[in-house]
Short mmCIF file of C-alpha atoms in Angstrom, two decimals:
data_model
loop_
_atom_site.label_atom_id
_atom_site.label_comp_id
_atom_site.label_asym_id
_atom_site.label_seq_id
_atom_site.Cartn_x
_atom_site.Cartn_y
_atom_site.Cartn_z
CA UNK A 1 10.01 111.37 96.78
CA UNK A 2 9.88 111.47 93.03
CA UNK A 3 8.44 114.53 91.46
CA UNK A 4 4.83 113.79 90.55
CA UNK A 5 5.05 116.08 87.59
CA UNK A 6 7.82 114.03 86.01
CA UNK A 7 7.26 111.79 83.01
CA UNK A 8 5.83 108.42 83.88
CA UNK A 9 7.19 105.83 81.43
CA UNK A 10 4.01 103.82 81.86
CA UNK A 11 1.69 106.73 81.03
CA UNK A 12 -0.41 106.47 77.84
CA UNK A 13 1.02 109.77 76.57
CA UNK A 14 4.60 108.51 76.77
CA UNK A 15 3.67 105.25 75.04
CA UNK A 16 1.94 107.07 72.21
CA UNK A 17 4.91 109.40 71.75
CA UNK A 18 7.28 106.43 71.68
CA UNK A 19 5.16 104.67 69.07
CA UNK A 20 4.93 107.78 66.91
CA UNK A 21 8.70 108.30 67.13
CA UNK A 22 9.37 104.69 66.13
CA UNK A 23 6.95 104.97 63.19
CA UNK A 24 8.62 108.21 62.08
CA UNK A 25 12.15 106.79 62.33
CA UNK A 26 11.33 103.41 60.77
CA UNK A 27 11.24 104.82 57.24
CA UNK A 28 14.67 106.41 57.57
CA UNK A 29 16.14 103.32 59.22
CA UNK A 30 14.94 101.14 56.33
CA UNK A 31 16.38 103.57 53.78
CA UNK A 32 19.72 103.65 55.61
CA UNK A 33 19.81 99.86 55.84
CA UNK A 34 19.05 99.53 52.11
CA UNK A 35 21.85 101.98 51.23
CA UNK A 36 24.30 100.06 53.42
CA UNK A 37 23.38 96.77 51.75
CA UNK A 38 23.96 98.25 48.29
CA UNK A 39 27.30 99.67 49.38
CA UNK A 40 28.46 96.35 50.83
CA UNK A 41 27.38 94.42 47.73
CA UNK A 42 29.33 96.80 45.53
CA UNK A 43 32.38 96.66 47.81
CA UNK A 44 32.36 92.87 47.82
CA UNK A 45 31.72 92.47 44.13
CA UNK A 46 35.09 90.79 43.55
CA UNK A 47 34.83 88.07 46.27
CA UNK A 48 31.21 87.44 45.26
CA UNK A 49 32.27 87.25 41.59
CA UNK A 50 29.36 89.47 40.58
CA UNK A 51 31.05 90.56 37.38
CA UNK A 52 31.59 86.94 36.24
CA UNK A 53 27.95 86.11 37.10
CA UNK A 54 26.66 89.07 35.10
CA UNK A 55 28.86 88.14 32.13
CA UNK A 56 27.67 84.53 32.24
CA UNK A 57 24.04 85.69 32.33
CA UNK A 58 24.68 87.98 29.38
CA UNK A 59 26.19 85.13 27.36
CA UNK A 60 23.21 82.92 28.17
CA UNK A 61 20.68 85.59 27.18
CA UNK A 62 22.53 86.25 23.92
CA UNK A 63 22.20 82.58 22.95
CA UNK A 64 18.39 82.71 23.25
CA UNK A 65 16.52 82.97 19.96
CA UNK A 66 13.75 85.51 19.25
CA UNK A 67 11.21 82.67 19.46
CA UNK A 68 11.90 82.45 23.19
CA UNK A 69 11.10 86.12 23.69
CA UNK A 70 7.97 85.80 21.56
CA UNK A 71 6.82 82.89 23.74
CA UNK A 72 7.72 84.78 26.93
CA UNK A 73 5.86 87.96 26.04
CA UNK A 74 2.92 86.00 24.58
CA UNK A 75 2.55 83.96 27.77
CA UNK A 76 2.74 87.11 29.88
CA UNK A 77 0.04 88.69 27.73
CA UNK A 78 -2.19 85.60 28.08
CA UNK A 79 -1.82 85.43 31.86
CA UNK A 80 -2.44 89.16 32.35
CA UNK A 81 -5.45 88.89 29.99
CA UNK A 82 -6.96 86.10 32.12
CA UNK A 83 -6.37 88.16 35.26
CA UNK A 84 -8.04 91.13 33.55
CA UNK A 85 -11.12 89.06 32.62
CA UNK A 86 -11.46 87.73 36.17
CA UNK A 87 -10.97 91.21 37.71
CA UNK A 88 -13.60 92.70 35.41
CA UNK A 89 -16.10 89.93 36.19
CA UNK A 90 -15.49 90.30 39.95
CA UNK A 91 -15.87 94.07 39.75
CA UNK A 92 -19.14 93.79 37.82
CA UNK A 93 -20.54 91.26 40.30
CA UNK A 94 -19.29 92.62 43.63
CA UNK A 95 -18.35 96.22 42.87
CA UNK A 96 -14.72 95.95 44.00
CA UNK A 97 -11.36 94.65 42.83
CA UNK A 98 -10.46 91.13 43.97
CA UNK A 99 -6.73 91.90 44.19
CA UNK A 100 -7.42 95.10 46.11
CA UNK A 101 -9.79 93.32 48.48
CA UNK A 102 -7.28 90.56 49.20
CA UNK A 103 -4.51 93.12 49.68
CA UNK A 104 -6.54 95.15 52.18
CA UNK A 105 -7.97 92.14 54.02
CA UNK A 106 -4.90 89.91 54.30
CA UNK A 107 -1.70 91.69 53.36
CA UNK A 108 -2.29 95.01 55.12
CA UNK A 109 -2.47 93.51 58.64
CA UNK A 110 0.75 91.55 57.93
CA UNK A 111 2.48 94.77 56.91
CA UNK A 112 1.43 96.51 60.10
CA UNK A 113 -1.59 98.40 58.76
CA UNK A 114 -4.62 99.12 60.88
CA UNK A 115 -7.67 97.19 59.79
CA UNK A 116 -10.75 99.28 60.30
CA UNK A 117 -14.10 97.68 60.90
CA UNK A 118 -16.40 97.53 57.93
CA UNK A 119 -19.02 99.62 59.61
CA UNK A 120 -16.56 102.40 60.33
CA UNK A 121 -15.47 102.41 56.72
CA UNK A 122 -18.96 102.47 55.38
CA UNK A 123 -20.47 105.05 57.69
CA UNK A 124 -17.56 107.37 58.42
CA UNK A 125 -18.59 110.99 58.43
CA UNK A 126 -16.93 114.33 58.89
CA UNK A 127 -19.70 115.60 61.13
CA UNK A 128 -19.12 113.29 64.08
CA UNK A 129 -20.93 110.47 65.80
CA UNK A 130 -24.44 111.89 65.39
CA UNK A 131 -24.19 111.87 61.62
CA UNK A 132 -22.58 108.45 61.70
CA UNK A 133 -25.53 107.07 63.63
CA UNK A 134 -27.90 108.67 61.13
CA UNK A 135 -26.11 107.01 58.22
CA UNK A 136 -26.27 103.66 59.99
CA UNK A 137 -30.04 104.13 60.34
CA UNK A 138 -30.33 105.00 56.63
CA UNK A 139 -28.54 101.75 55.73
CA UNK A 140 -31.02 99.65 57.69
CA UNK A 141 -33.13 97.23 55.65
CA UNK A 142 -36.87 97.90 55.94
CA UNK A 143 -39.95 95.84 55.19
CA UNK A 144 -41.45 96.92 51.86
CA UNK A 145 -44.86 98.40 52.77
CA UNK A 146 -46.23 97.48 49.32
CA UNK A 147 -44.71 94.00 49.03
CA UNK A 148 -46.54 91.61 46.72
CA UNK A 149 -48.13 88.25 47.49
CA UNK A 150 -45.85 85.28 46.93
CA UNK A 151 -48.44 82.83 45.68
CA UNK A 152 -50.64 85.20 43.67
CA UNK A 153 -47.91 87.44 42.20
CA UNK A 154 -44.30 86.36 42.72
CA UNK A 155 -45.01 82.70 41.87
CA UNK A 156 -46.89 83.64 38.71
CA UNK A 157 -43.81 85.55 37.55
CA UNK A 158 -41.68 82.45 38.16
CA UNK A 159 -44.13 80.25 36.22
CA UNK A 160 -44.02 82.58 33.22
CA UNK A 161 -40.33 83.51 33.10
CA UNK A 162 -38.61 80.70 34.97
CA UNK A 163 -36.76 83.30 37.07
CA UNK A 164 -36.85 83.68 40.83
CA UNK A 165 -37.83 87.28 41.70
CA UNK A 166 -36.83 86.97 45.37
CA UNK A 167 -33.39 86.28 46.77
CA UNK A 168 -32.75 83.85 49.60
CA UNK A 169 -31.50 86.73 51.75
CA UNK A 170 -34.75 88.63 51.22
CA UNK A 171 -36.93 85.60 52.02
CA UNK A 172 -34.84 84.82 55.09
CA UNK A 173 -35.46 88.35 56.38
CA UNK A 174 -39.19 87.82 55.85
CA UNK A 175 -39.05 84.56 57.78
CA UNK A 176 -37.39 86.35 60.69
CA UNK A 177 -40.02 89.11 60.52
CA UNK A 178 -42.87 86.59 60.64
CA UNK A 179 -41.36 84.67 63.54
CA UNK A 180 -40.87 87.86 65.55
CA UNK A 181 -44.16 89.45 64.56
CA UNK A 182 -46.53 86.49 64.91
CA UNK A 183 -45.04 84.16 67.51
CA UNK A 184 -44.00 86.68 70.15
CA UNK A 185 -42.79 85.07 73.39
CA UNK A 186 -41.10 81.77 72.54
CA UNK A 187 -41.32 80.64 76.18
CA UNK A 188 -45.10 80.07 75.92
CA UNK A 189 -45.46 78.43 72.52
CA UNK A 190 -48.49 76.27 71.87
CA UNK A 191 -48.01 73.11 69.74
CA UNK A 192 -49.34 74.84 66.61
CA UNK A 193 -47.05 77.81 67.27
CA UNK A 194 -44.03 75.50 67.40
CA UNK A 195 -45.06 74.06 64.03
CA UNK A 196 -45.45 77.55 62.56
CA UNK A 197 -42.10 78.63 63.96
CA UNK A 198 -40.53 75.78 61.99
CA UNK A 199 -42.70 76.55 58.96
CA UNK A 200 -41.42 80.12 58.62
CA UNK A 201 -37.85 78.80 58.60
CA UNK A 202 -38.46 76.25 55.84
CA UNK A 203 -36.71 77.13 52.60
CA UNK A 204 -39.01 75.02 50.39
CA UNK A 205 -42.41 76.67 49.74
CA UNK A 206 -44.23 73.33 49.67
CA UNK A 207 -42.74 72.40 53.03
CA UNK A 208 -44.00 75.68 54.48
CA UNK A 209 -47.50 75.03 53.13
CA UNK A 210 -47.55 71.46 54.50
CA UNK A 211 -46.48 72.77 57.92
CA UNK A 212 -49.30 75.34 57.84
CA UNK A 213 -51.87 72.58 57.23
CA UNK A 214 -50.31 70.57 60.05
CA UNK A 215 -50.75 73.56 62.39
CA UNK A 216 -54.42 73.88 61.32
CA UNK A 217 -54.95 70.20 62.14
CA UNK A 218 -53.63 70.89 65.63
CA UNK A 219 -55.80 73.99 66.01
CA UNK A 220 -58.48 75.09 63.56
CA UNK A 221 -58.13 78.64 64.92
CA UNK A 222 -54.41 79.04 64.09
CA UNK A 223 -54.45 82.48 62.45
CA UNK A 224 -50.74 82.41 61.52
CA UNK A 225 -51.28 79.28 59.44
CA UNK A 226 -54.05 80.95 57.44
CA UNK A 227 -51.76 83.95 56.91
CA UNK A 228 -49.06 81.69 55.46
CA UNK A 229 -51.56 79.98 53.15
CA UNK A 230 -52.92 83.35 52.00
CA UNK A 231 -49.41 84.59 51.27
CA UNK A 232 -47.99 81.51 49.59
CA UNK A 233 -50.61 79.00 48.48
CA UNK A 234 -53.36 81.29 47.15
CA UNK A 235 -52.86 81.75 43.40
CA UNK A 236 -55.28 84.69 43.08
CA UNK A 237 -55.85 87.85 45.09
CA UNK A 238 -59.49 86.85 45.67
CA UNK A 239 -58.41 83.54 47.19
CA UNK A 240 -55.82 85.31 49.34
CA UNK A 241 -58.50 87.72 50.57
CA UNK A 242 -60.73 84.80 51.58
CA UNK A 243 -57.94 83.20 53.61
CA UNK A 244 -57.05 86.51 55.26
CA UNK A 245 -60.68 86.93 56.33
CA UNK A 246 -60.54 83.45 57.85
CA UNK A 247 -57.32 84.45 59.66
CA UNK A 248 -58.97 87.64 60.92
CA UNK A 249 -61.73 85.60 62.59
CA UNK A 250 -59.08 83.51 64.39
CA UNK A 251 -56.71 86.33 65.34
CA UNK A 252 -58.41 87.16 68.63
CA UNK A 253 -56.74 90.02 70.48
CA UNK A 254 -53.26 89.55 69.04
CA UNK A 255 -52.41 93.12 67.99
CA UNK A 256 -49.58 92.15 65.65
CA UNK A 257 -51.72 89.64 63.78
CA UNK A 258 -54.68 92.03 63.61
CA UNK A 259 -52.63 94.86 62.14
CA UNK A 260 -50.89 92.62 59.61
CA UNK A 261 -54.07 90.89 58.46
CA UNK A 262 -56.15 94.07 58.18
CA UNK A 263 -53.40 95.77 56.24
CA UNK A 264 -53.16 92.87 53.78
CA UNK A 265 -56.94 92.85 53.44
CA UNK A 266 -56.79 96.54 52.54
CA UNK A 267 -54.12 95.74 49.93
CA UNK A 268 -56.32 92.97 48.54
CA UNK A 269 -59.21 95.42 48.20
CA UNK A 270 -56.88 97.89 46.43
CA UNK A 271 -55.70 95.24 43.97
CA UNK A 272 -59.27 94.09 43.30
CA UNK A 273 -60.36 97.64 42.41
CA UNK A 274 -62.27 98.46 45.59
CA UNK A 275 -60.10 101.51 46.22
CA UNK A 276 -62.45 103.52 48.44
CA UNK A 277 -62.96 100.50 50.68
CA UNK A 278 -59.18 100.04 50.85
CA UNK A 279 -58.66 103.70 51.80
CA UNK A 280 -61.24 103.46 54.57
CA UNK A 281 -59.59 100.32 55.96
CA UNK A 282 -56.17 102.00 55.94
CA UNK A 283 -57.47 105.15 57.64
CA UNK A 284 -59.22 103.09 60.32
CA UNK A 285 -56.04 101.11 60.91
CA UNK A 286 -53.92 104.26 61.27
CA UNK A 287 -56.50 105.76 63.63
CA UNK A 288 -56.73 102.68 65.88
CA UNK A 289 -52.98 102.06 66.04
CA UNK A 290 -51.28 105.47 65.76
CA UNK A 291 -48.08 104.21 67.42
CA UNK A 292 -47.35 101.73 64.64
CA UNK A 293 -45.96 104.40 62.33
CA UNK A 294 -42.87 102.29 61.65
CA UNK A 295 -45.06 99.99 59.52
CA UNK A 296 -45.46 102.87 57.03
CA UNK A 297 -49.14 102.24 56.39
CA UNK A 298 -49.38 105.84 55.19
CA UNK A 299 -47.39 104.82 52.09
CA UNK A 300 -50.13 102.35 51.18
CA UNK A 301 -52.67 105.12 51.75
CA UNK A 302 -50.77 107.58 49.53
CA UNK A 303 -50.66 105.12 46.64
CA UNK A 304 -54.38 104.38 46.90
CA UNK A 305 -55.26 108.10 47.07
CA UNK A 306 -53.14 108.78 43.98
CA UNK A 307 -55.04 106.06 42.16
CA UNK A 308 -58.25 107.93 42.98
CA UNK A 309 -56.54 111.19 41.94
CA UNK A 310 -57.55 112.63 45.32
CA UNK A 311 -54.64 115.06 45.32
CA UNK A 312 -56.01 117.22 48.14
CA UNK A 313 -56.13 114.18 50.42
CA UNK A 314 -52.62 113.22 49.31
CA UNK A 315 -51.40 116.70 50.28
CA UNK A 316 -53.07 116.35 53.69
CA UNK A 317 -51.26 113.05 54.33
CA UNK A 318 -47.96 114.58 53.22
CA UNK A 319 -48.48 117.54 55.55
CA UNK A 320 -48.51 115.09 58.44
CA UNK A 321 -45.72 112.73 57.43
CA UNK A 322 -43.36 114.92 55.36
CA UNK A 323 -42.01 116.48 58.52
CA UNK A 324 -38.39 117.29 59.29
CA UNK A 325 -38.51 115.20 62.47
CA UNK A 326 -39.82 112.06 60.73
CA UNK A 327 -37.81 109.61 58.60
CA UNK A 328 -38.12 110.12 54.87
CA UNK A 329 -38.69 107.67 52.06
CA UNK A 330 -38.80 107.74 48.27
CA UNK A 331 -42.61 107.63 48.43
CA UNK A 332 -42.76 110.77 50.59
CA UNK A 333 -40.17 112.76 48.62
CA UNK A 334 -41.28 111.81 45.11
CA UNK A 335 -45.00 112.14 45.86
CA UNK A 336 -44.34 115.66 47.13
CA UNK A 337 -42.40 116.38 43.94
CA UNK A 338 -45.22 114.91 41.82
CA UNK A 339 -47.84 117.20 43.38
CA UNK A 340 -45.71 120.31 42.79
CA UNK A 341 -44.72 119.21 39.29
CA UNK A 342 -48.35 118.47 38.41
CA UNK A 343 -49.29 122.11 39.12
CA UNK A 344 -46.97 123.47 36.39
CA UNK A 345 -45.96 120.53 34.16
CA UNK A 346 -48.86 120.76 31.67
CA UNK A 347 -47.61 124.18 30.48
CA UNK A 348 -43.88 123.71 31.08
CA UNK A 349 -41.52 124.16 28.13
CA UNK A 350 -37.71 124.08 28.45
CA UNK A 351 -37.31 126.63 25.64
CA UNK A 352 -39.73 129.08 27.23
CA UNK A 353 -38.19 128.60 30.67
CA UNK A 354 -34.68 129.27 29.31
CA UNK A 355 -35.87 132.56 27.76
CA UNK A 356 -37.94 134.05 30.58
CA UNK A 357 -36.62 132.06 33.55
CA UNK A 358 -38.59 129.92 35.98
CA UNK A 359 -41.68 131.16 37.75
CA UNK A 360 -42.09 130.73 41.50
CA UNK A 361 -44.28 127.63 41.08
CA UNK A 362 -41.85 126.10 38.57
CA UNK A 363 -38.93 126.84 40.87
CA UNK A 364 -40.75 125.09 43.74
CA UNK A 365 -41.38 122.07 41.51
CA UNK A 366 -37.75 121.91 40.40
CA UNK A 367 -36.52 122.20 43.99
CA UNK A 368 -38.89 119.41 45.03
CA UNK A 369 -37.51 117.21 42.23
CA UNK A 370 -33.94 117.99 43.28
CA UNK A 371 -34.83 117.13 46.87
CA UNK A 372 -36.33 113.80 45.81
CA UNK A 373 -33.40 112.94 43.56
CA UNK A 374 -30.94 113.75 46.34
CA UNK A 375 -32.77 111.37 48.65
CA UNK A 376 -32.86 108.54 46.09
CA UNK A 377 -31.00 109.17 42.81
CA UNK A 378 -31.96 105.77 41.34
CA UNK A 379 -35.69 106.48 40.88
CA UNK A 380 -35.66 108.81 37.80
CA UNK A 381 -34.18 106.18 35.48
CA UNK A 382 -37.09 103.86 36.26
CA UNK A 383 -39.73 106.58 35.99
CA UNK A 384 -38.26 107.74 32.67
CA UNK A 385 -38.03 104.08 31.55
CA UNK A 386 -34.30 104.32 31.01
CA UNK A 387 -34.00 101.07 32.98
CA UNK A 388 -36.34 98.09 32.93
CA UNK A 389 -38.43 97.40 36.00
CA UNK A 390 -38.60 94.12 37.91
CA UNK A 391 -40.89 92.91 40.67
CA UNK A 392 -40.05 94.75 43.90
CA UNK A 393 -38.39 92.80 46.74
CA UNK A 394 -40.03 92.13 50.09
CA UNK A 395 -37.44 94.34 51.80
CA UNK A 396 -35.93 97.60 50.67
CA UNK A 397 -32.98 99.77 51.55
CA UNK A 398 -33.87 103.43 51.85
CA UNK A 399 -32.01 105.57 49.31
CA UNK A 400 -31.00 102.39 47.49
CA UNK A 401 -31.87 100.75 44.19
CA UNK A 402 -34.28 98.34 45.90
CA UNK A 403 -36.38 101.25 47.18
CA UNK A 404 -36.30 102.84 43.71
CA UNK A 405 -37.60 99.63 42.12
CA UNK A 406 -40.39 99.33 44.70
CA UNK A 407 -41.45 102.98 44.31
CA UNK A 408 -41.39 103.05 40.50
CA UNK A 409 -43.22 99.71 40.24
CA UNK A 410 -46.31 101.17 41.93
CA UNK A 411 -46.05 104.89 41.14
CA UNK A 412 -44.96 105.04 37.50
CA UNK A 413 -48.61 105.04 36.43
CA UNK A 414 -49.33 108.06 38.64
CA UNK A 415 -46.50 110.06 37.06
CA UNK A 416 -47.72 109.14 33.59
CA UNK A 417 -51.23 110.28 34.49
CA UNK A 418 -50.00 113.80 35.38
CA UNK A 419 -49.54 115.48 32.01
CA UNK A 420 -46.02 116.76 31.47
CA UNK A 421 -44.71 115.59 34.88
CA UNK A 422 -42.24 113.12 33.37
CA UNK A 423 -41.09 115.75 30.88
CA UNK A 424 -40.33 118.15 33.74
CA UNK A 425 -38.52 115.38 35.60
CA UNK A 426 -36.49 114.54 32.47
CA UNK A 427 -35.40 118.17 32.05
CA UNK A 428 -34.39 118.85 35.65
CA UNK A 429 -33.38 115.73 37.58
CA UNK A 430 -29.72 115.65 36.52
CA UNK A 431 -29.20 119.17 37.87
CA UNK A 432 -29.19 117.65 41.36
CA UNK A 433 -25.74 116.19 40.79
CA UNK A 434 -24.27 119.63 40.09
CA UNK A 435 -25.50 120.76 43.51
CA UNK A 436 -23.82 117.79 45.21
CA UNK A 437 -20.61 116.97 43.32
CA UNK A 438 -19.27 114.71 46.11
CA UNK A 439 -22.35 112.97 47.58
CA UNK A 440 -20.39 110.56 49.78
CA UNK A 441 -18.71 113.43 51.59
CA UNK A 442 -21.36 116.12 51.80
CA UNK A 443 -25.13 116.34 51.43
CA UNK A 444 -27.34 119.31 50.59
CA UNK A 445 -30.75 118.66 52.15
CA UNK A 446 -29.98 115.22 53.58
CA UNK A 447 -27.02 113.50 55.13
CA UNK A 448 -24.23 112.37 52.77
CA UNK A 449 -25.25 109.45 50.60
CA UNK A 450 -24.46 106.21 52.48
CA UNK A 451 -21.76 104.01 51.02
CA UNK A 452 -23.45 100.73 51.99
CA UNK A 453 -26.33 100.75 49.49
CA UNK A 454 -24.69 98.79 46.68
CA UNK A 455 -23.74 95.81 48.85
CA UNK A 456 -27.17 95.55 50.48
CA UNK A 457 -29.02 96.02 47.16
CA UNK A 458 -27.05 93.19 45.58
CA UNK A 459 -28.32 90.93 48.39
CA UNK A 460 -31.93 92.09 48.07
CA UNK A 461 -32.30 92.17 44.27
CA UNK A 462 -32.13 89.11 41.98
CA UNK A 463 -28.94 88.37 40.08
CA UNK A 464 -30.52 88.99 36.65
CA UNK A 465 -31.15 92.63 37.59
CA UNK A 466 -28.38 95.15 36.95
CA UNK A 467 -28.05 97.02 40.24
CA UNK A 468 -27.97 100.79 39.90
CA UNK A 469 -24.87 102.23 41.60
CA UNK A 470 -24.52 105.82 42.83
CA UNK A 471 -22.15 107.52 42.63
CA UNK A 472 -20.59 105.71 39.68
CA UNK A 473 -17.41 103.95 40.71
CA UNK A 474 -14.22 104.47 38.78
CA UNK A 475 -12.48 101.36 37.50
CA UNK A 476 -10.10 99.97 40.14
CA UNK A 477 -6.37 100.49 39.61
CA UNK A 478 -5.65 96.80 39.15
CA UNK A 479 -8.10 96.49 36.23
CA UNK A 480 -6.40 99.38 34.46
CA UNK A 481 -2.97 97.98 35.35
CA UNK A 482 -3.69 94.47 34.05
CA UNK A 483 -5.28 95.91 30.91
CA UNK A 484 -2.15 97.96 30.24
CA UNK A 485 0.14 95.05 31.04
CA UNK A 486 -1.79 92.70 28.75
CA UNK A 487 -1.71 95.19 25.87
CA UNK A 488 1.99 95.98 26.40
CA UNK A 489 3.04 92.31 26.46
CA UNK A 490 0.93 91.53 23.40
CA UNK A 491 2.55 94.43 21.53
CA UNK A 492 6.04 93.25 22.52
CA UNK A 493 5.25 89.71 21.36
CA UNK A 494 4.02 90.96 17.98
CA UNK A 495 6.99 93.28 17.45
CA UNK A 496 9.51 90.61 18.50
CA UNK A 497 7.94 88.15 16.05
CA UNK A 498 7.93 90.63 13.16
CA UNK A 499 11.23 92.47 13.81
CA UNK A 500 13.49 90.19 15.91
CA UNK A 501 16.81 91.92 15.11
CA UNK A 502 15.48 95.44 15.61
CA UNK A 503 13.87 94.47 18.94
CA UNK A 504 17.16 92.91 20.08
CA UNK A 505 18.99 96.17 19.43
CA UNK A 506 16.23 98.09 21.19
CA UNK A 507 16.32 95.85 24.29
CA UNK A 508 20.10 96.15 24.58
CA UNK A 509 19.91 99.92 24.29
CA UNK A 510 17.12 100.00 26.87
CA UNK A 511 19.03 98.00 29.47
CA UNK A 512 22.22 99.96 28.79
CA UNK A 513 20.32 103.18 29.48
CA UNK A 514 18.75 101.62 32.57
CA UNK A 515 22.12 100.57 33.99
CA UNK A 516 23.88 103.87 33.18
CA UNK A 517 22.90 105.57 36.49
CA UNK A 518 24.23 102.58 38.42
CA UNK A 519 27.57 102.78 36.57
CA UNK A 520 27.74 106.51 37.18
CA UNK A 521 27.06 105.94 40.88
CA UNK A 522 29.79 103.26 41.06
CA UNK A 523 32.37 105.52 39.42
CA UNK A 524 31.59 108.32 41.84
CA UNK A 525 31.89 105.94 44.78
CA UNK A 526 35.34 104.76 43.62
CA UNK A 527 36.58 108.33 43.15
CA UNK A 528 35.16 109.46 46.50
CA UNK A 529 36.33 106.60 48.74
CA UNK A 530 40.09 105.93 49.34
CA UNK A 531 41.41 103.01 47.33
CA UNK A 532 43.01 101.44 50.40
CA UNK A 533 39.60 101.20 52.07
CA UNK A 534 38.16 99.34 49.09
CA UNK A 535 41.20 97.00 49.17
CA UNK A 536 40.73 96.25 52.87
CA UNK A 537 36.96 95.65 52.43
CA UNK A 538 37.72 93.33 49.52
CA UNK A 539 40.08 91.27 51.68
CA UNK A 540 37.52 90.86 54.49
#
């Protein structure tokens, strides 16, 4: 009987060892093969007439005029310049090098490389699977709790500027949300529900509105149809509020519809200046449906309380939701920083602080700002008006530029109202980056910054907006390479045109120097190997 402790050739361990040994030896085998090929070519130089071929090529190159070399280098400079322009445009639009992307996607598998999945590349972490799962959650796209009304707000922007504030990807996500949220079980659809299911999928706004009216003709109590009309057809907030009230009467006991409609009614009241009424509606909603925390209704409540300058109530809400066990958002982190900054910002002076140091309250405010900036580093540039704001999208990516736009759009006025708060933010926010020099690898108070934000933000934000990228990416190698190649070829073309004879001498000297090591190697080979061996190899 064979010894059970012996090596089983079919065991996974043996296979892995064999693969690793082959990978280790492959490099040396290739180098040995390359050296043998060079040796054989040199040995057979006489039968192959290599010397005559080289001499003939030299004669041909000597007959070429300087104009040929000017044209050659000029064409090379033009082609590399076009490649540089395309690479730069692709990098600005997609954040990566086209040549590098093609190389990794198509050439690497052909050369035997391992192609990792995109998710593994984006969310890889040194702290194991738990942290990886956390980063995946942070890269999830969320519904914007303060999203605007399409008909009354987004459409008005389009009428004035001629620009579309929403991307197709963003609107498609909203359509999926509405189908899931309002229609529920697709096995028991009523005729009007089937019409509304098609309406949410329509890309044309007018087609969606026509489908909503068709659903109302089938059933005058179709609440989802009134919701669509309030969102998309109403051109004023007052008109949207009227349609939402009509939808509320028809909603019945559908929890999803009730929550959505009452929340939008509260937002209508907030926009129409009835802030206390809006706050009461939001509090009632949170009290009746405490399990719907994922809808982030507390973010609507925080914004309304800040408008009333009810800072004690804001602190009470933060005490409940700014908890270590609950997911964070820019609204939570920056509102907490605003409250602490407001307590000291009116008397804060950088010169005084540098002389006497920071007090305990000032230190708490600075730490809160650093915490907020670590969570979302894109927000300060919007609050400090270093970047122009646009209308927020209907979906946001936490810790991304889309979330920063949505937060600053609604909360910039609250920071301006707190005297000195923006000045304190301006003086301290960049210090966060000294605490976390490598944010993709290590975090301070949060997990490492996810690497997926730029790609998702480019899908959520309109093309006319310059997406904020963190951390700043260095220029890809191929852009630098093509820029250098273009400049070098252009310089050669200019010098060859101006000084043809001098450049000819320089090129000859360059190639002579380049070939000198090969000649030295050939001489050593002839002196080392017996002459009879070379004669026999030549006769083969």
